[in-house]
mmCIF file of C-alpha atoms in Angstrom:
data_model
loop_
_atom_site.group_PDB
_atom_site.id
_atom_site.type_symbol
_atom_site.label_atom_id
_atom_site.label_comp_id
_atom_site.label_asym_id
_atom_site.label_seq_id
_atom_site.Cartn_x
_atom_site.Cartn_y
_atom_site.Cartn_z
ATOM 1 C CA MET I 1 94.910 -167.836 -92.478
ATOM 2 C CA THR I 2 92.180 -165.222 -92.950
ATOM 3 C CA GLU I 3 88.512 -164.981 -92.099
ATOM 4 C CA THR I 4 87.634 -166.146 -95.623
ATOM 5 C CA ASP I 5 89.760 -169.287 -95.338
ATOM 6 C CA PRO I 6 87.705 -172.300 -96.540
ATOM 7 C CA GLN I 7 88.204 -174.082 -93.215
ATOM 8 C CA ASN I 8 86.623 -171.139 -91.418
ATOM 9 C CA LEU I 9 83.744 -170.937 -93.884
ATOM 10 C CA SER I 10 83.012 -174.641 -93.274
ATOM 11 C CA PHE I 11 81.233 -173.597 -90.073
ATOM 12 C CA GLY I 12 78.399 -172.104 -92.115
ATOM 13 C CA SER I 13 77.589 -175.448 -93.739
ATOM 14 C CA ASP I 14 75.584 -176.185 -90.591
ATOM 15 C CA ALA I 15 75.211 -172.831 -88.862
ATOM 16 C CA ALA I 16 72.390 -174.091 -86.630
ATOM 17 C CA GLY I 17 74.454 -177.102 -85.527
ATOM 18 C CA TYR I 18 77.407 -174.862 -84.755
ATOM 19 C CA ASP I 19 75.173 -172.561 -82.739
ATOM 20 C CA ALA I 20 73.674 -175.485 -80.812
ATOM 21 C CA GLY I 21 77.045 -177.081 -80.023
ATOM 22 C CA ARG I 22 79.245 -174.143 -79.075
ATOM 23 C CA LEU I 23 79.404 -173.091 -75.441
ATOM 24 C CA ASP I 24 79.048 -169.578 -74.078
ATOM 25 C CA TYR I 25 81.991 -167.905 -72.361
ATOM 26 C CA PRO I 26 82.469 -167.978 -68.574
ATOM 27 C CA PRO I 27 81.058 -165.157 -66.424
ATOM 28 C CA ALA I 28 84.576 -164.021 -65.546
ATOM 29 C CA LEU I 29 85.188 -163.238 -69.215
ATOM 30 C CA TYR I 30 82.217 -160.883 -69.368
ATOM 31 C CA GLY I 31 83.505 -159.246 -66.211
ATOM 32 C CA ARG I 32 86.786 -158.559 -67.990
ATOM 33 C CA LEU I 33 84.884 -157.056 -70.928
ATOM 34 C CA ALA I 34 83.015 -154.773 -68.536
ATOM 35 C CA ASP I 35 86.313 -153.624 -67.058
ATOM 36 C CA ALA I 36 87.574 -152.931 -70.594
ATOM 37 C CA GLY I 37 84.594 -150.740 -71.499
ATOM 38 C CA LEU I 38 81.603 -152.957 -72.248
ATOM 39 C CA VAL I 39 79.097 -150.702 -70.489
ATOM 40 C CA GLU I 40 75.743 -149.191 -71.331
ATOM 41 C CA GLY I 41 76.092 -146.718 -74.174
ATOM 42 C CA ALA I 42 79.464 -148.034 -75.374
ATOM 43 C CA ARG I 43 80.327 -148.344 -79.057
ATOM 44 C CA VAL I 44 81.610 -151.863 -79.757
ATOM 45 C CA PHE I 45 82.711 -153.942 -82.737
ATOM 46 C CA GLU I 46 83.039 -157.724 -82.864
ATOM 47 C CA ILE I 47 85.374 -159.588 -85.207
ATOM 48 C CA GLY I 48 83.979 -162.851 -86.623
ATOM 49 C CA ALA I 49 80.710 -162.773 -84.682
ATOM 50 C CA GLY I 50 79.522 -166.165 -85.962
ATOM 51 C CA THR I 51 75.963 -166.908 -84.891
ATOM 52 C CA GLY I 52 76.099 -164.385 -82.062
ATOM 53 C CA ILE I 53 76.925 -166.463 -78.972
ATOM 54 C CA ALA I 54 78.987 -163.677 -77.409
ATOM 55 C CA THR I 55 77.095 -160.974 -79.299
ATOM 56 C CA ALA I 56 73.882 -161.704 -77.424
ATOM 57 C CA ARG I 57 75.564 -161.277 -74.048
ATOM 58 C CA MET I 58 77.246 -158.051 -75.128
ATOM 59 C CA LEU I 59 73.946 -156.638 -76.410
ATOM 60 C CA SER I 60 72.356 -157.315 -73.024
ATOM 61 C CA VAL I 61 74.584 -154.567 -71.603
ATOM 62 C CA ARG I 62 72.809 -152.110 -73.942
ATOM 63 C CA PRO I 63 75.671 -150.620 -75.949
ATOM 64 C CA SER I 64 74.698 -147.732 -78.212
ATOM 65 C CA ARG I 65 76.208 -149.568 -81.197
ATOM 66 C CA LEU I 66 77.497 -153.091 -81.769
ATOM 67 C CA THR I 67 78.943 -153.719 -85.222
ATOM 68 C CA ALA I 68 79.207 -157.488 -85.740
ATOM 69 C CA VAL I 69 81.462 -158.448 -88.664
ATOM 70 C CA GLU I 70 81.025 -162.010 -89.974
ATOM 71 C CA PRO I 71 82.556 -163.352 -93.220
ATOM 72 C CA ASP I 72 80.134 -166.252 -93.753
ATOM 73 C CA PRO I 73 76.717 -165.070 -94.976
ATOM 74 C CA ARG I 74 75.036 -168.199 -93.588
ATOM 75 C CA MET I 75 76.329 -167.528 -90.093
ATOM 76 C CA ALA I 76 75.504 -163.827 -90.436
ATOM 77 C CA ALA I 77 71.946 -164.668 -91.493
ATOM 78 C CA LEU I 78 71.380 -166.754 -88.369
ATOM 79 C CA LEU I 79 72.886 -163.988 -86.248
ATOM 80 C CA ALA I 80 70.596 -161.390 -87.819
ATOM 81 C CA ASP I 81 67.576 -163.650 -87.430
ATOM 82 C CA ARG I 82 68.295 -164.170 -83.727
ATOM 83 C CA LEU I 83 69.325 -160.682 -82.720
ATOM 84 C CA GLY I 84 68.476 -158.332 -85.576
ATOM 85 C CA ALA I 85 65.510 -156.791 -83.755
ATOM 86 C CA ASN I 86 67.946 -155.037 -81.416
ATOM 87 C CA PRO I 87 68.399 -151.496 -82.788
ATOM 88 C CA ALA I 88 71.990 -151.309 -81.517
ATOM 89 C CA LEU I 89 73.106 -154.228 -83.701
ATOM 90 C CA GLU I 90 74.649 -153.717 -87.137
ATOM 91 C CA VAL I 91 75.589 -156.930 -88.977
ATOM 92 C CA THR I 92 78.278 -156.560 -91.645
ATOM 93 C CA VAL I 93 79.034 -159.498 -93.964
ATOM 94 C CA GLY I 94 82.662 -159.666 -95.059
ATOM 95 C CA SER I 95 86.193 -160.065 -93.781
ATOM 96 C CA PHE I 96 87.160 -157.810 -90.914
ATOM 97 C CA GLU I 97 90.400 -156.845 -92.638
ATOM 98 C CA ASP I 98 88.466 -155.369 -95.563
ATOM 99 C CA THR I 99 85.671 -153.689 -93.588
ATOM 100 C CA ASP I 100 85.648 -149.893 -93.565
ATOM 101 C CA PHE I 101 85.190 -148.241 -90.179
ATOM 102 C CA GLU I 102 84.835 -144.634 -89.185
ATOM 103 C CA PRO I 103 88.211 -143.792 -87.646
ATOM 104 C CA GLY I 104 88.222 -143.804 -83.862
ATOM 105 C CA ALA I 105 84.488 -144.505 -83.666
ATOM 106 C CA TYR I 106 84.575 -147.389 -81.166
ATOM 107 C CA ASP I 107 85.275 -147.635 -77.452
ATOM 108 C CA LEU I 108 85.903 -151.380 -77.492
ATOM 109 C CA GLY I 109 86.814 -154.055 -80.017
ATOM 110 C CA THR I 110 86.239 -157.773 -79.378
ATOM 111 C CA ALA I 111 86.734 -161.151 -81.032
ATOM 112 C CA ALA I 112 85.259 -164.382 -79.660
ATOM 113 C CA THR I 113 87.282 -167.412 -80.820
ATOM 114 C CA ALA I 114 87.758 -165.718 -84.186
ATOM 115 C CA PHE I 115 90.891 -163.579 -84.437
ATOM 116 C CA HIS I 116 93.153 -166.534 -85.300
ATOM 117 C CA TRP I 117 91.266 -166.800 -88.616
ATOM 118 C CA CYS I 118 92.368 -163.270 -89.529
ATOM 119 C CA ASP I 119 95.550 -161.995 -91.094
ATOM 120 C CA ALA I 120 96.919 -160.755 -87.775
ATOM 121 C CA THR I 121 98.911 -157.837 -89.188
ATOM 122 C CA ARG I 122 96.070 -156.439 -91.271
ATOM 123 C CA ALA I 123 93.395 -157.090 -88.649
ATOM 124 C CA ALA I 124 95.449 -155.440 -85.898
ATOM 125 C CA ALA I 125 95.921 -152.333 -88.031
ATOM 126 C CA ARG I 126 92.203 -152.226 -88.869
ATOM 127 C CA ALA I 127 91.239 -152.563 -85.209
ATOM 128 C CA PHE I 128 93.703 -149.866 -84.166
ATOM 129 C CA GLY I 129 92.182 -147.421 -86.636
ATOM 130 C CA ALA I 130 88.625 -148.140 -85.529
ATOM 131 C CA ILE I 131 89.203 -147.761 -81.764
ATOM 132 C CA ARG I 132 89.313 -144.315 -80.185
ATOM 133 C CA ALA I 133 92.361 -143.070 -78.274
ATOM 134 C CA GLY I 134 92.294 -144.758 -74.879
ATOM 135 C CA GLY I 135 89.901 -147.473 -76.079
ATOM 136 C CA ARG I 136 90.450 -151.192 -75.626
ATOM 137 C CA LEU I 137 90.692 -154.376 -77.662
ATOM 138 C CA VAL I 138 89.919 -157.751 -76.043
ATOM 139 C CA LEU I 139 90.452 -160.977 -77.988
ATOM 140 C CA PHE I 140 89.398 -164.261 -76.384
ATOM 141 C CA TRP I 141 89.113 -167.959 -77.167
ATOM 142 C CA ASN I 142 87.395 -170.899 -75.504
ATOM 143 C CA VAL I 143 89.877 -173.773 -75.678
ATOM 144 C CA TYR I 144 88.361 -177.251 -75.625
ATOM 145 C CA ARG I 145 91.474 -179.210 -76.560
ATOM 146 C CA SER I 146 95.178 -178.624 -75.980
ATOM 147 C CA PHE I 147 98.498 -180.455 -76.038
ATOM 148 C CA GLU I 148 99.549 -179.982 -72.436
ATOM 149 C CA GLU I 149 96.343 -180.933 -70.709
ATOM 150 C CA ASN I 150 92.934 -182.474 -71.172
ATOM 151 C CA ASP I 151 90.218 -183.248 -68.704
ATOM 152 C CA ALA I 152 89.403 -186.908 -68.076
ATOM 153 C CA PHE I 153 86.811 -187.011 -70.827
ATOM 154 C CA GLY I 154 89.165 -185.308 -73.263
ATOM 155 C CA ARG I 155 91.798 -187.959 -72.567
ATOM 156 C CA ALA I 156 89.225 -190.724 -73.026
ATOM 157 C CA VAL I 157 88.128 -189.578 -76.487
ATOM 158 C CA ALA I 158 91.592 -188.543 -77.749
ATOM 159 C CA PRO I 159 92.247 -191.986 -79.344
ATOM 160 C CA PHE I 160 88.981 -191.766 -81.316
ATOM 161 C CA ILE I 161 89.952 -188.313 -82.587
ATOM 162 C CA ALA I 162 93.381 -189.573 -83.641
ATOM 163 C CA ALA I 163 91.851 -192.605 -85.367
ATOM 164 C CA ALA I 164 89.448 -190.366 -87.287
ATOM 165 C CA GLY I 165 92.416 -188.698 -88.936
ATOM 166 C CA ASP I 166 92.957 -185.558 -86.875
ATOM 167 C CA ASP I 167 96.649 -184.843 -86.393
ATOM 168 C CA THR I 168 98.857 -182.694 -84.227
ATOM 169 C CA GLU I 169 99.467 -180.126 -86.958
ATOM 170 C CA ALA I 170 95.733 -179.676 -87.540
ATOM 171 C CA LEU I 171 95.276 -179.121 -83.817
ATOM 172 C CA ARG I 172 98.095 -176.583 -83.734
ATOM 173 C CA ARG I 173 96.452 -174.609 -86.531
ATOM 174 C CA SER I 174 93.156 -174.549 -84.633
ATOM 175 C CA LEU I 175 94.697 -172.880 -81.563
ATOM 176 C CA PRO I 176 95.687 -169.214 -81.351
ATOM 177 C CA ASP I 177 99.353 -168.242 -81.387
ATOM 178 C CA LEU I 178 99.115 -165.651 -78.619
ATOM 179 C CA SER I 179 102.721 -164.540 -78.952
ATOM 180 C CA ALA I 180 102.405 -163.813 -82.685
ATOM 181 C CA ILE I 181 99.083 -162.011 -82.189
ATOM 182 C CA ALA I 182 100.513 -159.888 -79.364
ATOM 183 C CA LYS I 183 103.443 -158.881 -81.586
ATOM 184 C CA ALA I 184 101.034 -157.897 -84.374
ATOM 185 C CA LEU I 185 99.040 -155.744 -81.957
ATOM 186 C CA GLU I 186 102.158 -154.004 -80.697
ATOM 187 C CA ALA I 187 103.366 -153.397 -84.256
ATOM 188 C CA ALA I 188 99.995 -151.796 -85.061
ATOM 189 C CA GLY I 189 100.461 -149.326 -82.208
ATOM 190 C CA PHE I 190 98.586 -150.926 -79.309
ATOM 191 C CA ALA I 191 100.057 -150.614 -75.826
ATOM 192 C CA ALA I 192 99.661 -152.512 -72.554
ATOM 193 C CA VAL I 193 99.284 -155.788 -74.500
ATOM 194 C CA ALA I 194 98.755 -158.579 -71.967
ATOM 195 C CA THR I 195 97.693 -162.221 -72.099
ATOM 196 C CA ASP I 196 95.740 -164.170 -69.493
ATOM 197 C CA ARG I 197 93.803 -167.370 -68.940
ATOM 198 C CA ILE I 198 90.528 -168.155 -67.185
ATOM 199 C CA ASP I 199 89.955 -171.755 -66.049
ATOM 200 C CA TRP I 200 86.369 -172.925 -65.723
ATOM 201 C CA SER I 201 84.206 -176.033 -65.634
ATOM 202 C CA ILE I 202 80.785 -177.058 -66.883
ATOM 203 C CA THR I 203 78.686 -180.231 -66.969
ATOM 204 C CA LEU I 204 77.523 -181.573 -70.338
ATOM 205 C CA SER I 205 75.149 -184.387 -71.245
ATOM 206 C CA PRO I 206 76.242 -187.055 -73.750
ATOM 207 C CA MET I 207 74.341 -185.250 -76.512
ATOM 208 C CA GLN I 208 75.879 -181.911 -75.549
ATOM 209 C CA ASN I 209 79.344 -183.423 -75.743
ATOM 210 C CA ARG I 210 78.511 -184.801 -79.176
ATOM 211 C CA ALA I 211 77.214 -181.425 -80.331
ATOM 212 C CA LEU I 212 80.298 -179.636 -79.031
ATOM 213 C CA TYR I 213 82.707 -181.889 -80.924
ATOM 214 C CA ALA I 214 80.469 -181.734 -84.003
ATOM 215 C CA SER I 215 80.916 -177.947 -84.040
ATOM 216 C CA MET I 216 84.720 -178.123 -84.265
ATOM 217 C CA SER I 217 86.548 -177.436 -87.510
ATOM 218 C CA MET I 218 88.582 -180.642 -87.303
ATOM 219 C CA THR I 219 85.356 -182.692 -87.141
ATOM 220 C CA ARG I 220 83.616 -180.773 -89.918
ATOM 221 C CA ALA I 221 86.560 -181.425 -92.227
ATOM 222 C CA LEU I 222 86.134 -185.210 -91.983
ATOM 223 C CA PRO I 223 84.234 -187.274 -94.561
ATOM 224 C CA ALA I 224 80.660 -187.935 -93.445
ATOM 225 C CA ASP I 225 81.191 -191.581 -92.476
ATOM 226 C CA ARG I 226 84.294 -190.887 -90.384
ATOM 227 C CA ARG I 227 82.618 -187.887 -88.778
ATOM 228 C CA ARG I 228 79.596 -189.985 -87.771
ATOM 229 C CA THR I 229 81.823 -192.791 -86.400
ATOM 230 C CA LEU I 230 83.801 -190.280 -84.324
ATOM 231 C CA LEU I 231 80.715 -188.557 -82.922
ATOM 232 C CA ASP I 232 79.054 -191.903 -82.127
ATOM 233 C CA ALA I 233 82.165 -192.914 -80.157
ATOM 234 C CA ILE I 234 82.228 -189.603 -78.282
ATOM 235 C CA GLU I 235 78.562 -189.867 -77.348
ATOM 236 C CA ALA I 236 78.915 -193.525 -76.292
ATOM 237 C CA THR I 237 81.933 -192.690 -74.122
ATOM 238 C CA ALA I 238 79.983 -189.956 -72.359
ATOM 239 C CA ARG I 239 76.951 -192.201 -71.892
ATOM 240 C CA ASP I 240 78.666 -195.433 -70.827
ATOM 241 C CA GLY I 241 81.985 -194.391 -69.309
ATOM 242 C CA PHE I 242 81.133 -191.306 -67.235
ATOM 243 C CA PRO I 243 78.393 -190.059 -64.915
ATOM 244 C CA ASP I 244 75.643 -188.148 -66.696
ATOM 245 C CA PRO I 245 76.211 -185.217 -66.956
ATOM 246 C CA VAL I 246 79.968 -185.215 -67.563
ATOM 247 C CA GLU I 247 82.061 -182.611 -65.756
ATOM 248 C CA ARG I 248 84.333 -180.881 -68.272
ATOM 249 C CA GLN I 249 87.337 -178.647 -67.641
ATOM 250 C CA PHE I 250 88.075 -175.908 -70.178
ATOM 251 C CA HIS I 251 89.883 -172.596 -70.292
ATOM 252 C CA THR I 252 89.515 -169.248 -71.999
ATOM 253 C CA LEU I 253 92.566 -167.414 -73.331
ATOM 254 C CA LEU I 254 92.619 -163.613 -73.529
ATOM 255 C CA ILE I 255 94.692 -160.865 -75.069
ATOM 256 C CA GLU I 256 93.898 -157.351 -73.913
ATOM 257 C CA ALA I 257 95.372 -154.187 -75.438
ATOM 258 C CA ARG I 258 94.831 -150.442 -75.296
ATOM 259 C CA ARG I 259 95.112 -147.733 -77.921
ATOM 260 C CA PRO I 260 97.297 -145.121 -76.251
ATOM 261 C CA PRO I 261 95.682 -141.783 -75.392
ATOM 262 C CA SER I 262 96.423 -139.114 -77.978
#
């Protein structure tokens, strides 16, 4: 699956709704990015920047350059509208795998819940070429649903999701295969490839829960009537079955890698 896969491009059909529903990443994640080289004056690229949820936080550190690559022009337009006044930001529309970079021009490469849409082999090679010797690559994903565990609210709405037509295989395709991605990074030449997980919690109102599920690819793929029925059930569950706001438990997965010093 690549960044131009139709399922990925479905996010742009309602870029504003996606932007409103998706959650930011936990503070610990930004601490890890700082440790990897996200500091003032750094040169950074972002794979699949979307509407700029992580981009905005990275720009606040005042990098000298942040190249945000986004395949969907509708998402890229919202990103540019929100953050384009920042002189450090360069928005590039297109697939990351086909984007030309000056060799070794970047200190840090990132991808926020996006790398699994790429062709891992080609994207890893492209990232390796763009990052300077000794530079870092950090890929990360907020995970709202999984097989092994759900928070109480996730368990409560799982039957509605199943009834709407979502299946196990669709869920598997929406989660990153960390092992396969790590192998692709190592094959491209990256060293010190390591995976990790950050657990975190947040409280969401019934409408925020609805917006979050509305932003997911499995929901966007449903016919309009089934999508509305599912989101109505999610909102009603949050409103009538749980305290307002609802405490949610999520986690963020990471892969960190380093281009070896020359």
